[in-house]
PDB file of C-alpha atoms and ligand atoms in Angstrom:
ATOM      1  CA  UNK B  20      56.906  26.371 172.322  1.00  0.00           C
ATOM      2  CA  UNK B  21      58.878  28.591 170.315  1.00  0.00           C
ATOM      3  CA  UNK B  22      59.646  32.347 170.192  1.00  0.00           C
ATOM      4  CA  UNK B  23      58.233  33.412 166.307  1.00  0.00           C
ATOM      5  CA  UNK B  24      58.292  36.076 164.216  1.00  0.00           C
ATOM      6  CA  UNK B  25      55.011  36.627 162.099  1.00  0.00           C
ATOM      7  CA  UNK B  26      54.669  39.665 159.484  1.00  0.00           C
ATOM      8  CA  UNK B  27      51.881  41.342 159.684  1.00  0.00           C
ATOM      9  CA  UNK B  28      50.222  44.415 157.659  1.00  0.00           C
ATOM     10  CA  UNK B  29      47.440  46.987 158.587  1.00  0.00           C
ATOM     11  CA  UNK B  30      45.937  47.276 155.217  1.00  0.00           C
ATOM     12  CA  UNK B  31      44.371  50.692 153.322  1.00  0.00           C
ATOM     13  CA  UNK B  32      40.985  50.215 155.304  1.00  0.00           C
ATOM     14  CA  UNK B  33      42.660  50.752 158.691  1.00  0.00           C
ATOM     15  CA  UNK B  34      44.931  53.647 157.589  1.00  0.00           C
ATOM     16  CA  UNK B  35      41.803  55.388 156.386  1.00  0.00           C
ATOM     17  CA  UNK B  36      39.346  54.399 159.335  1.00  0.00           C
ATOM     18  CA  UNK B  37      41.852  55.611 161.772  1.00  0.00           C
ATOM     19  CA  UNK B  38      42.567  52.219 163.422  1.00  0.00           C
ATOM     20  CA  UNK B  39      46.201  51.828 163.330  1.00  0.00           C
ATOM     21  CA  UNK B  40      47.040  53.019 166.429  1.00  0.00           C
ATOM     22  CA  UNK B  41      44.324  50.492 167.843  1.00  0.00           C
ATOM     23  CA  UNK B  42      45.321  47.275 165.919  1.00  0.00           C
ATOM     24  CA  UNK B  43      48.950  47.948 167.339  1.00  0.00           C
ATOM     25  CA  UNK B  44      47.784  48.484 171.042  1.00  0.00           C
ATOM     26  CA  UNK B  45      46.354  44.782 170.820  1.00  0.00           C
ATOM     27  CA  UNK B  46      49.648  43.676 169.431  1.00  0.00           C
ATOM     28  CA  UNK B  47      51.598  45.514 172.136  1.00  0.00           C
ATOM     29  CA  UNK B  48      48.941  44.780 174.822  1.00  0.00           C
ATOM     30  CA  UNK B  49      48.840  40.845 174.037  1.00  0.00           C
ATOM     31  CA  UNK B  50      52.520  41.224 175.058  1.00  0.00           C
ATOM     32  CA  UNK B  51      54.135  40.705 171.549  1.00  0.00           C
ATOM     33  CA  UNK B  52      56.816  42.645 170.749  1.00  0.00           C
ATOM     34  CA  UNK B  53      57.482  44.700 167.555  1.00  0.00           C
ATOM     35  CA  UNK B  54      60.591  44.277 166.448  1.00  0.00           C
ATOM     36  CA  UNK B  55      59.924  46.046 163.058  1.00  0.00           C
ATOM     37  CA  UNK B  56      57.633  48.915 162.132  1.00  0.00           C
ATOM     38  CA  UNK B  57      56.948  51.104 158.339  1.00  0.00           C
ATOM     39  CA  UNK B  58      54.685  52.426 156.307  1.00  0.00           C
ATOM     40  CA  UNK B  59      54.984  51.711 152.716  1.00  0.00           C
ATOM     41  CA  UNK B  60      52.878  51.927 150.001  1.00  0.00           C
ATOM     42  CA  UNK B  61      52.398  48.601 148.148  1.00  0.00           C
ATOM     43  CA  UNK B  62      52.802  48.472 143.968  1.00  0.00           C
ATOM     44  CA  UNK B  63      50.935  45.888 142.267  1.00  0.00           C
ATOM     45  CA  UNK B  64      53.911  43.818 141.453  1.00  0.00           C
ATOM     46  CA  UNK B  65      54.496  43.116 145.184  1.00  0.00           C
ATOM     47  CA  UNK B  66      51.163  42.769 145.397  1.00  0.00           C
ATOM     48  CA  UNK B  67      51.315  40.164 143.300  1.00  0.00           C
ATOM     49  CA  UNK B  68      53.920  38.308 144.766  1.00  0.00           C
ATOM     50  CA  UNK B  69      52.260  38.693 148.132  1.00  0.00           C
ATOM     51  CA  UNK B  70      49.301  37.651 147.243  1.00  0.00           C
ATOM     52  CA  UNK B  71      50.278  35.089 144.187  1.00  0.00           C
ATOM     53  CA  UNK B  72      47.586  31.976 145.719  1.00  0.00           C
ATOM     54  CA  UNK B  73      45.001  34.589 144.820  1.00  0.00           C
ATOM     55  CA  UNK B  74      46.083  35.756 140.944  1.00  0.00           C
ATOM     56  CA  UNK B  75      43.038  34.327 139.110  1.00  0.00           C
ATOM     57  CA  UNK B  76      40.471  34.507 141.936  1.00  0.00           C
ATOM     58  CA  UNK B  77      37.446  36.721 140.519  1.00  0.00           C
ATOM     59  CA  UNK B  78      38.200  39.325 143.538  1.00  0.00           C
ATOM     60  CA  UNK B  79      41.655  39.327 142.509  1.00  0.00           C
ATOM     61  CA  UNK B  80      41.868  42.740 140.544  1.00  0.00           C
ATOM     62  CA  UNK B  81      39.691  44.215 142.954  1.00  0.00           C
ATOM     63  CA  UNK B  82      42.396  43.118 145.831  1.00  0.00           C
ATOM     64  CA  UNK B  83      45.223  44.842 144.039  1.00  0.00           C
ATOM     65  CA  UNK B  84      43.482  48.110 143.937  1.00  0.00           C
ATOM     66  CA  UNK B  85      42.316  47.943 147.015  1.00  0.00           C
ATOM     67  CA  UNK B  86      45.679  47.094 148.589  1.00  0.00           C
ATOM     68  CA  UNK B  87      47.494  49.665 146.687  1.00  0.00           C
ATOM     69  CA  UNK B  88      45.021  52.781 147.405  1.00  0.00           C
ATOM     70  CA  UNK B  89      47.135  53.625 150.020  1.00  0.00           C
ATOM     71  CA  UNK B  90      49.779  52.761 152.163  1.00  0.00           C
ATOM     72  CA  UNK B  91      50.174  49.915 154.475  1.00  0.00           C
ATOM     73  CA  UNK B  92      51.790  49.817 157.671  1.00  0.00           C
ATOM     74  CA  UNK B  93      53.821  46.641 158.084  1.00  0.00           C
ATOM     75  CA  UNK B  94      55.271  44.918 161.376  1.00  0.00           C
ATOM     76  CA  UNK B  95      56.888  42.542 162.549  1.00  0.00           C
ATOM     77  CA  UNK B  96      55.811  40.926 165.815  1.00  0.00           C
ATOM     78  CA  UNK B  97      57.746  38.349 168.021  1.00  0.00           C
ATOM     79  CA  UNK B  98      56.312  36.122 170.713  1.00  0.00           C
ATOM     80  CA  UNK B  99      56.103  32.696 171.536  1.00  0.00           C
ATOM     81  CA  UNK B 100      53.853  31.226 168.932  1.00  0.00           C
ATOM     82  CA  UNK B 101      53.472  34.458 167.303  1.00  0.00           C
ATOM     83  CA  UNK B 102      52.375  33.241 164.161  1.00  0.00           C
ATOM     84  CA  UNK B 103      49.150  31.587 165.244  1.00  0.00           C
ATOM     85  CA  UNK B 104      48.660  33.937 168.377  1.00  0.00           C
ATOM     86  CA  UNK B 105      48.520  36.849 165.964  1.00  0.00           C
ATOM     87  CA  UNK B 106      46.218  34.472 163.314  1.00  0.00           C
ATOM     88  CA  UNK B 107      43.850  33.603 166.290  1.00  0.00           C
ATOM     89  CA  UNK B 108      43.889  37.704 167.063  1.00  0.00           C
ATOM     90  CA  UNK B 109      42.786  38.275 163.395  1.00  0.00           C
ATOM     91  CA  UNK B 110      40.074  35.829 163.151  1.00  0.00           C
ATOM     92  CA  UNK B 111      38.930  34.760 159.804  1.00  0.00           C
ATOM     93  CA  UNK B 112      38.882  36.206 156.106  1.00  0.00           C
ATOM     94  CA  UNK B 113      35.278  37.179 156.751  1.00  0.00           C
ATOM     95  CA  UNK B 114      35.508  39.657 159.044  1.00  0.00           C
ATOM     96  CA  UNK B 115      31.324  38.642 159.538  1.00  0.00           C
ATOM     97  CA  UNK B 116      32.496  35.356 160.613  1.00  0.00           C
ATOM     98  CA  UNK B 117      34.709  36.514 162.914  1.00  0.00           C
ATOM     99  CA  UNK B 118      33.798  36.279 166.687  1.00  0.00           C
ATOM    100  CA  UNK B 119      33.991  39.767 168.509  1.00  0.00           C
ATOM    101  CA  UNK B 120      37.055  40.252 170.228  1.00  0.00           C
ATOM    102  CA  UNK B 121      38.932  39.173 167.378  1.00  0.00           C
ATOM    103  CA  UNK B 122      40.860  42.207 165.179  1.00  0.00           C
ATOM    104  CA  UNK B 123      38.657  41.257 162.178  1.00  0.00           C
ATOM    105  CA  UNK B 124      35.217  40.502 164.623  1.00  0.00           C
ATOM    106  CA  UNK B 125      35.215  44.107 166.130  1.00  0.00           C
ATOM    107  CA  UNK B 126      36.444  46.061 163.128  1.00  0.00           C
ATOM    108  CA  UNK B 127      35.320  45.039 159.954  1.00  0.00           C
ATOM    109  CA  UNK B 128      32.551  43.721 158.199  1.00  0.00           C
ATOM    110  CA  UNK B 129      34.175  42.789 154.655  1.00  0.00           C
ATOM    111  CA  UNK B 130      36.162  40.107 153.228  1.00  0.00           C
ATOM    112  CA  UNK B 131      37.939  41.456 151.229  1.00  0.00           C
ATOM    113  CA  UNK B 132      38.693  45.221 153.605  1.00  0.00           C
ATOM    114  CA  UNK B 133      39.237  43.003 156.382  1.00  0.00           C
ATOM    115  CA  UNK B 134      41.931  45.300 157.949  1.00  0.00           C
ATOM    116  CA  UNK B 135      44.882  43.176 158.805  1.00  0.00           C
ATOM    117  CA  UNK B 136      47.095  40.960 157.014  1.00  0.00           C
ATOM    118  CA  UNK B 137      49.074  38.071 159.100  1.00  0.00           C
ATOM    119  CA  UNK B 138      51.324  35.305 158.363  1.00  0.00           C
ATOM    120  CA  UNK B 139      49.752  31.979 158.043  1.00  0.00           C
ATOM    121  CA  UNK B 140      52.183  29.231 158.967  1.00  0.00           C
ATOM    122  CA  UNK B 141      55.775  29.818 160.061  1.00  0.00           C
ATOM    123  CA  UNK B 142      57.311  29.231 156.765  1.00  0.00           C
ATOM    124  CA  UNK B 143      54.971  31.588 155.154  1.00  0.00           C
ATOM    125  CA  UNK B 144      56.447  33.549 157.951  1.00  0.00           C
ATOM    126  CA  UNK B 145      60.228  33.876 157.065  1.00  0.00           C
ATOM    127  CA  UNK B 146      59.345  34.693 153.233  1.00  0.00           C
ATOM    128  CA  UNK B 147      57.124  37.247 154.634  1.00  0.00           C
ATOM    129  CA  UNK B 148      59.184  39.064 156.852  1.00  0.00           C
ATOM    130  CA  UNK B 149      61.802  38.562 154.343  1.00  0.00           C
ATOM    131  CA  UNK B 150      59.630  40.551 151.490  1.00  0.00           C
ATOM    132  CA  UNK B 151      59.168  43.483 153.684  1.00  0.00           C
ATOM    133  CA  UNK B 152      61.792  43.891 155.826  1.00  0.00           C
ATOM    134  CA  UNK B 153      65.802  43.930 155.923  1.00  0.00           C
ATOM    135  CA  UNK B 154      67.607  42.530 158.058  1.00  0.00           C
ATOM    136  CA  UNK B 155      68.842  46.240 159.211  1.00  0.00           C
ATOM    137  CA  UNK B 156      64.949  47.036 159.676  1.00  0.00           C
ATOM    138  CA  UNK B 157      64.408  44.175 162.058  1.00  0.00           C
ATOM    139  CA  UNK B 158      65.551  45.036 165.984  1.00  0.00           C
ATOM    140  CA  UNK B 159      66.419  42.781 169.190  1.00  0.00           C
ATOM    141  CA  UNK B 160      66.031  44.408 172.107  1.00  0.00           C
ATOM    142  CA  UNK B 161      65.145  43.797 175.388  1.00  0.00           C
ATOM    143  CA  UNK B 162      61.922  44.786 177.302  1.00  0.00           C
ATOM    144  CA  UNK B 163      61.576  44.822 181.067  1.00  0.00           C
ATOM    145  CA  UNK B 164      57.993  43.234 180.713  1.00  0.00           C
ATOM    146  CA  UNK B 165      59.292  40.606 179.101  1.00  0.00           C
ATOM    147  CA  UNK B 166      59.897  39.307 182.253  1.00  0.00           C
ATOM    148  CA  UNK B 167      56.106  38.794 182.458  1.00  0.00           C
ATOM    149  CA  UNK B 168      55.164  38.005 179.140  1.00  0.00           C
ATOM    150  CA  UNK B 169      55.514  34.221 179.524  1.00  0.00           C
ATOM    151  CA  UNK B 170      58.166  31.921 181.217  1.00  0.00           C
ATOM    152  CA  UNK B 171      61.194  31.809 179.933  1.00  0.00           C
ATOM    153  CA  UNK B 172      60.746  27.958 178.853  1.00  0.00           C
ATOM    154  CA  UNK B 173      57.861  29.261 176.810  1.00  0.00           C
ATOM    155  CA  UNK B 174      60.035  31.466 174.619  1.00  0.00           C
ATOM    156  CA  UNK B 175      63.394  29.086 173.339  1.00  0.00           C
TER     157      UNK B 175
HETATM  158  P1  IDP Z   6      43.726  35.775 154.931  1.00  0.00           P
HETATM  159  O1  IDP Z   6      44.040  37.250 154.784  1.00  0.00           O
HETATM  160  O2  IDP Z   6      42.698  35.529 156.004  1.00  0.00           O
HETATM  161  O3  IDP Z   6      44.956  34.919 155.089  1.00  0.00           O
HETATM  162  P2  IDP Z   6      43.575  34.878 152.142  1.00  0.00           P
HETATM  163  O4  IDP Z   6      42.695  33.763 151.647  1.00  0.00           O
HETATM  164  O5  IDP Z   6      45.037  34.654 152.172  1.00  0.00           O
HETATM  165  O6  IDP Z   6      42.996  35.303 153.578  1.00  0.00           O
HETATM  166  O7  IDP Z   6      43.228  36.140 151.245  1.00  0.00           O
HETATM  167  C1  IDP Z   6      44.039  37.274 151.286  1.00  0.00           C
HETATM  168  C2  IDP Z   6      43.164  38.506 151.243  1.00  0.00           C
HETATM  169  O8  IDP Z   6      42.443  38.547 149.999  1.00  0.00           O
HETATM  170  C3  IDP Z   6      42.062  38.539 152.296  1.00  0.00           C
HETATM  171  O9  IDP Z   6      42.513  38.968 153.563  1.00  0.00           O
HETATM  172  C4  IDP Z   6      41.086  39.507 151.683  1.00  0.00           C
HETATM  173  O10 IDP Z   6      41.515  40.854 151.789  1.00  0.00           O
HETATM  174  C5  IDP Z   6      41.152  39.077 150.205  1.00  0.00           C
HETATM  175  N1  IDP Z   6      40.156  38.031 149.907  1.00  0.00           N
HETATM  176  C6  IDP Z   6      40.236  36.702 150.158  1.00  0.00           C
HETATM  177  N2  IDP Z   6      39.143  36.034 149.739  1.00  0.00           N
HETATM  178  C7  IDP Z   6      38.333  36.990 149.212  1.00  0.00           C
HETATM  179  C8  IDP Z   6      37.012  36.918 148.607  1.00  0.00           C
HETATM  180  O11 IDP Z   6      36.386  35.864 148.477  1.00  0.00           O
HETATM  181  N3  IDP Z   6      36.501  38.112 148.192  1.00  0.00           N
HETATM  182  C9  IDP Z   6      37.170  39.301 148.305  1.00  0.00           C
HETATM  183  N4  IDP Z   6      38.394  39.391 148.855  1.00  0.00           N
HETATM  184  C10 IDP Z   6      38.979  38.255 149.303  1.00  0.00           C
HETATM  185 MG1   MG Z   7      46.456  34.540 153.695  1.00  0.00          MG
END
């Protein structure tokens, strides 16, 4: 197991619904750690490149207005495994396939305004939190609860 980072944005839909501060308690609450926080608002060329396996798709015009209506927050989490622990949290593109208890499953009931946006492997990972972040924006620090967050074996 292997301490991650994973990029993930809270997209228009939870800015406007009020459900930032709720999609980042789960974050923080799961025991990840942010290591990078902004709001920004997305333009449609970085939209583009963000989303480039989607340029064709029917929806995809639709998905670039959506995602630059307003700003985003983006984040950076770290934990061990953080890419697919924070994948599993999101649960699938249709928010009305996704279980409850999931981000997506209690939250939304679109595909497309599906609230959250989260890396999919670990590659896609470190050209994520590349794209958003630099390397001044990113932070290691140390948290007393990391203690408890999982043994230190789990988090090389
Ligand atoms: P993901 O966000 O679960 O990784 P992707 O297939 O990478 O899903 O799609 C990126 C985003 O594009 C989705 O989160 C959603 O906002 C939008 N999207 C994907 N498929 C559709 C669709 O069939 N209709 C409308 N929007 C879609
Ligand atoms: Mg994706």
């Amino acid at each position: 197991m292997a301490l991650e980072q994973t990029l993930v944005l809270l997209k228009p839909d939870a800015l406007q619904r009020g459900l930032i501060g709720k999609v980042v308690a789960r974050l923080e609450e799961r025991g990840l750690q942010l290591v990078g926080l902004k709001m920004l608002k997305l333009d449609a060329k970085k939209c583009e490149e963000h989303y480039a396996h989607l340029v064709g798709k029917p929806f995809y015009p639709g998905l670039v207005s959506f995602m630059t209506s307003a700003p985003i927050v983006a984040l950076v989490a770290s934990g061990p495994e953080a890419v697919k622990v924070v994948r599993d949290m999101c649960g699938p593109t249709n928010a009305r396939n996704a279980a409850p208890g999931t981000i997506r499953g209690d939250y939304s009931l679109s595909t497309q305004y599906n609230i959250i946006h989260a890396s999919d492997s670990l590659e896609t990972a470190h050209r994520e939190v590349a794209r958003f972040f630099k390397k001044e924006e990113l932070f290691s620090y140390e948290r007393a609860l990391d203690k408890l967050t999982a043994a230190a074996d789990e988090k090389k």
